[in-house]
PDB file of C-alpha atoms in Angstrom:
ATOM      1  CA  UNK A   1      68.789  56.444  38.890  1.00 62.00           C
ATOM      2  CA  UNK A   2      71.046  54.181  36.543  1.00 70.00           C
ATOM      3  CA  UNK A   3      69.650  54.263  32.884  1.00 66.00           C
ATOM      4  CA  UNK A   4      71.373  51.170  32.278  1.00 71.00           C
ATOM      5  CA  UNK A   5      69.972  49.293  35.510  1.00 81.00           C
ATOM      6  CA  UNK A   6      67.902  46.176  34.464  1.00 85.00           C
ATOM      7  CA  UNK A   7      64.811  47.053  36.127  1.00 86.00           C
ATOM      8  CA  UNK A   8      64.948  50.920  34.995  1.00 86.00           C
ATOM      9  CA  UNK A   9      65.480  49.010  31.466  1.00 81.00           C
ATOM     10  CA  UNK A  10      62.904  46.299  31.616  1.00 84.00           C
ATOM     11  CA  UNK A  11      60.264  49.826  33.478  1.00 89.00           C
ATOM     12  CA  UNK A  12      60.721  50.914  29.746  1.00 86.00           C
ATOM     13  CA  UNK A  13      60.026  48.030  27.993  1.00 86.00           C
ATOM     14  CA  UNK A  14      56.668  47.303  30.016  1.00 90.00           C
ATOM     15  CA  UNK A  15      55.712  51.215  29.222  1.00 90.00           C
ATOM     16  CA  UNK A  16      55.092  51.128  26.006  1.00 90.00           C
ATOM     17  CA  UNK A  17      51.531  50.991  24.233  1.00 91.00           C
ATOM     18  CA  UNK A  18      53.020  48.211  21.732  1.00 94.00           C
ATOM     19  CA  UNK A  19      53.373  44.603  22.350  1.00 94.00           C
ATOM     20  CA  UNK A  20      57.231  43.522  21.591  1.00 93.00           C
ATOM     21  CA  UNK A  21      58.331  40.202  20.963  1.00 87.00           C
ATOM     22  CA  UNK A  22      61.980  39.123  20.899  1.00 86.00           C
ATOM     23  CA  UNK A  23      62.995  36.524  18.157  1.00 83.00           C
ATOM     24  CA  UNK A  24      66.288  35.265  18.145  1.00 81.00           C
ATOM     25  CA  UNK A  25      68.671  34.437  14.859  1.00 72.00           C
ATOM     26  CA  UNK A  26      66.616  30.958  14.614  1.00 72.00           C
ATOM     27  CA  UNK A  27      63.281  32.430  14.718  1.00 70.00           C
ATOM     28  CA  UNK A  28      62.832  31.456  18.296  1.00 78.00           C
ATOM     29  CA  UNK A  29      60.688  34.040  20.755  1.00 82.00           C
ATOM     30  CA  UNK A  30      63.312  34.776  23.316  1.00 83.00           C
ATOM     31  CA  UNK A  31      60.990  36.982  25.518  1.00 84.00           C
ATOM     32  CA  UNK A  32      58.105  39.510  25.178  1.00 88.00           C
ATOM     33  CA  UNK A  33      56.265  42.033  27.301  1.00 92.00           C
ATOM     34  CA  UNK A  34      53.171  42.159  29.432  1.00 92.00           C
ATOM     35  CA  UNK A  35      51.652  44.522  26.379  1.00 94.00           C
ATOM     36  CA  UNK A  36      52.043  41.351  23.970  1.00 92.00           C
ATOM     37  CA  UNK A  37      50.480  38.811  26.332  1.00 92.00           C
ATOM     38  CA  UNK A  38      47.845  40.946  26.648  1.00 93.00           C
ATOM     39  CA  UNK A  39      47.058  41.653  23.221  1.00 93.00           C
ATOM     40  CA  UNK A  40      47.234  38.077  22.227  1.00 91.00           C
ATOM     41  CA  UNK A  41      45.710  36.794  25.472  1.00 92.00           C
ATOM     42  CA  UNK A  42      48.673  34.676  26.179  1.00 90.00           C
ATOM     43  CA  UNK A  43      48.142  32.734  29.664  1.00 88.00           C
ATOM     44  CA  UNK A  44      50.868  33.629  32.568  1.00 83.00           C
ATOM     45  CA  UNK A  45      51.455  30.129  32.900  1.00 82.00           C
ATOM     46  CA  UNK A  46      52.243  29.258  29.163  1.00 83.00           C
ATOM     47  CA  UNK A  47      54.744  32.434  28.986  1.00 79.00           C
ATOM     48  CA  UNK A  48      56.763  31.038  32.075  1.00 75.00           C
ATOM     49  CA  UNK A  49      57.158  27.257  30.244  1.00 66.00           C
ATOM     50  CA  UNK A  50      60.319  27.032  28.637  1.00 62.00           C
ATOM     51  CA  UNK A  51      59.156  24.476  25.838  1.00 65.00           C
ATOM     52  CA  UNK A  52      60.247  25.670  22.587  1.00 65.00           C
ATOM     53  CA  UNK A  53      57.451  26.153  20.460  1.00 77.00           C
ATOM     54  CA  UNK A  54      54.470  26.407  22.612  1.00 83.00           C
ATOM     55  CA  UNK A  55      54.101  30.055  22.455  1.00 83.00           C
ATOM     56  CA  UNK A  56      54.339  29.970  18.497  1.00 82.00           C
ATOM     57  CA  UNK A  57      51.647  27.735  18.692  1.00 85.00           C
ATOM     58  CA  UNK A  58      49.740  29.524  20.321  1.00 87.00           C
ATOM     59  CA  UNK A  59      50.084  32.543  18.604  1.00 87.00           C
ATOM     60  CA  UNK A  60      49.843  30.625  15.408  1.00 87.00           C
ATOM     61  CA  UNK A  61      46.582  29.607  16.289  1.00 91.00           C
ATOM     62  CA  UNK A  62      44.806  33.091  16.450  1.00 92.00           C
ATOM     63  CA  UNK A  63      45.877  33.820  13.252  1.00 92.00           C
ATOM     64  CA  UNK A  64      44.099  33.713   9.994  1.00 92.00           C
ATOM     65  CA  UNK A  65      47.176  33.431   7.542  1.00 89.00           C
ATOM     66  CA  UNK A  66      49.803  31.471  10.354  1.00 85.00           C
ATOM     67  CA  UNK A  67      52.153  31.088   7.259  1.00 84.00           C
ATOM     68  CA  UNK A  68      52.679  34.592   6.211  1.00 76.00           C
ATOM     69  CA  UNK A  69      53.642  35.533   9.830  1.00 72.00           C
ATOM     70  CA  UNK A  70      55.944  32.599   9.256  1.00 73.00           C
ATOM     71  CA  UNK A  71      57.370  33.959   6.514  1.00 71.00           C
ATOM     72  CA  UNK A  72      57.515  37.948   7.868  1.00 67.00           C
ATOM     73  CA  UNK A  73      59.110  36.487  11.189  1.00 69.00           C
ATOM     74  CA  UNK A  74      61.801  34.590   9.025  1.00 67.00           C
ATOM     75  CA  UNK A  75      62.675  37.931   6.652  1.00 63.00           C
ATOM     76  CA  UNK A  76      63.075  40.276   9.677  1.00 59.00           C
ATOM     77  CA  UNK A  77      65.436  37.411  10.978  1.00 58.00           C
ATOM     78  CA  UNK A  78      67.270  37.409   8.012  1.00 59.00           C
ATOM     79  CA  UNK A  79      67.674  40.777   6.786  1.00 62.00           C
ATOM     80  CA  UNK A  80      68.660  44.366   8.621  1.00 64.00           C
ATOM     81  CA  UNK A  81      65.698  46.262   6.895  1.00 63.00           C
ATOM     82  CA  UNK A  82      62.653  47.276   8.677  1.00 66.00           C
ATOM     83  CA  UNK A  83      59.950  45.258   7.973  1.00 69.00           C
ATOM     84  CA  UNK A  84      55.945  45.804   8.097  1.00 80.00           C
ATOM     85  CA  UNK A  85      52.934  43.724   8.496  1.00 85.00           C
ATOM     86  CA  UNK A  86      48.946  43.585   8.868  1.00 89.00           C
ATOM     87  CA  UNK A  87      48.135  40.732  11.379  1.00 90.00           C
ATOM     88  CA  UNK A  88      44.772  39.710  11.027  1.00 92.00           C
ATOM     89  CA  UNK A  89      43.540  37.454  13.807  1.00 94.00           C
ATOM     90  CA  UNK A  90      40.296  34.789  13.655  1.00 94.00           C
ATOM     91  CA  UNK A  91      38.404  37.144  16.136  1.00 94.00           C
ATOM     92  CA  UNK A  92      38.683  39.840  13.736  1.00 93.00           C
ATOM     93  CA  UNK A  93      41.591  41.950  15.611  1.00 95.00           C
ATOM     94  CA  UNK A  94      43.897  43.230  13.225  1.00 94.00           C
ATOM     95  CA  UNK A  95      47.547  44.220  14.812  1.00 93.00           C
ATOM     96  CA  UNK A  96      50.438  46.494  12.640  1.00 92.00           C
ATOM     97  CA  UNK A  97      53.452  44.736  13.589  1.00 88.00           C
ATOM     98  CA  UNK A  98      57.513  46.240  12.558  1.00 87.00           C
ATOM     99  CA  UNK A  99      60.484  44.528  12.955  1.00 84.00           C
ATOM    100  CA  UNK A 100      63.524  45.864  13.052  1.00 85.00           C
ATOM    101  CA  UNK A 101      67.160  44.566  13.553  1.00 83.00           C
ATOM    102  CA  UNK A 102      68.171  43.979  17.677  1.00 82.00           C
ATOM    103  CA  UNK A 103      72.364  44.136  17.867  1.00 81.00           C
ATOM    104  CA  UNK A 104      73.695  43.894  20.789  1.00 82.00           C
ATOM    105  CA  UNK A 105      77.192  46.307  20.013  1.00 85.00           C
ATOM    106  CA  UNK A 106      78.206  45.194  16.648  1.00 83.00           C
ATOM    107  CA  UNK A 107      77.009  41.817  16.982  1.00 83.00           C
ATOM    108  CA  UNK A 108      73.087  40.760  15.145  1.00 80.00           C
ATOM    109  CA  UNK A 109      71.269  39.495  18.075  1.00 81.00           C
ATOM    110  CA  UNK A 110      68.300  38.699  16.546  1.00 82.00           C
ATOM    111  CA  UNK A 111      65.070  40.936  15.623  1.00 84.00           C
ATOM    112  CA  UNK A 112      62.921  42.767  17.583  1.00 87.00           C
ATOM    113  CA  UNK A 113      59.064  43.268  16.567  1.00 87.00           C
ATOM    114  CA  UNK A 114      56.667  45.927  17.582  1.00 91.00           C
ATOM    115  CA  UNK A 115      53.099  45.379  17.447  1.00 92.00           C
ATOM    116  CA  UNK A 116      49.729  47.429  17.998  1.00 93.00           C
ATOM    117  CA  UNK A 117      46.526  46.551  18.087  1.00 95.00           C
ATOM    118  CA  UNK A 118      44.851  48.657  14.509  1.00 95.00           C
ATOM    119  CA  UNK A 119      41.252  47.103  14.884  1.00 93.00           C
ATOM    120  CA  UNK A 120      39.078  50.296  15.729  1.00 90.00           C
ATOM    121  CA  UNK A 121      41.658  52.209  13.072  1.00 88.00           C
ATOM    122  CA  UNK A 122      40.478  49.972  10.251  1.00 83.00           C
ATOM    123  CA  UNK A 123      36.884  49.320  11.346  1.00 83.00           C
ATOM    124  CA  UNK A 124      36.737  53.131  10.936  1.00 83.00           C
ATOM    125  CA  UNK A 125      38.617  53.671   7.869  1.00 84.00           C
ATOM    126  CA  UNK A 126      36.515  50.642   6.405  1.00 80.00           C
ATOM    127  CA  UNK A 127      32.765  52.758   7.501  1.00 83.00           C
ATOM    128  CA  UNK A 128      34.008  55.737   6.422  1.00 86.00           C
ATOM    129  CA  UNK A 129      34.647  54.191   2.458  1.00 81.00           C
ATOM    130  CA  UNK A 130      31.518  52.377   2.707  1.00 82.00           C
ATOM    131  CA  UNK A 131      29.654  55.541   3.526  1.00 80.00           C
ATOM    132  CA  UNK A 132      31.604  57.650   0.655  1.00 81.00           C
ATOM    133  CA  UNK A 133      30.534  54.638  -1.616  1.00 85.00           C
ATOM    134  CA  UNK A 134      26.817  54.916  -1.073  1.00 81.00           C
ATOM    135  CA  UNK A 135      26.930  59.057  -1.636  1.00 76.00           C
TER     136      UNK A 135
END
């Protein structure tokens, strides 16, 4: 097996529990895994368009606060710090999402984010004050 094969490589990538979503230096999505379209529900056909801005859109759409992403997706693009978000989505989903600095050797490639689906997390967390608030 060759570690560094593309397919071993892109096996990895499509492993993972988290959606990741590739943004290059310009804050354009570059590419993102089957985990991502999933979570967000993102059609096969839209992710193999090559129209800048049409998965944005759509991603923008679901959201409840499109601008803050805006903003989180433009500070991971500008900085090499790890950055953290809540994602909360018009259906009620709520995703974590992490960004962190993608190099490619020395060179800044762009930013790559990681995001997981925290709904049943909160939902919990949000019972479990209400029911310490009425003892």
């Amino acid at each position: 097996m060759n570690w560094r094969d593309a397919d071993f490589l892109r096996a990895v990538v499509e492993s993972t529990e988290d959606g990741l979503l590739v943004v290059e230096d310009k804050g354009r999505i570059v590419c993102c895994n089957e985990r991502l379209a999933d979570l967000w529900g993102i059609p096969p056909a839209l992710l193999q368009r090559e129209q800048e801005g049409v998965l944005q859109a759509y991603i923008r759409d679901q959201m409840e606060d499109p601008d803050a992403f805006d903003c989180f997706i433009q500070s991971g693009v500008e900085s090499d710090a790890v950055e953290g978000i809540v994602i909360r989505l018009k259906d009620d989903r709520m995703f974590q999402g992490y960004s962190r600095p993608l190099r490619v050797g020395n060179e800044w490639a762009g930013c790559l984010w990681s995001l997981r689906d925290i709904t049943e997390q909160m939902e919990a967390k949000t019972e479990r004050l209400e029911h310490e608030a009425r003892l």
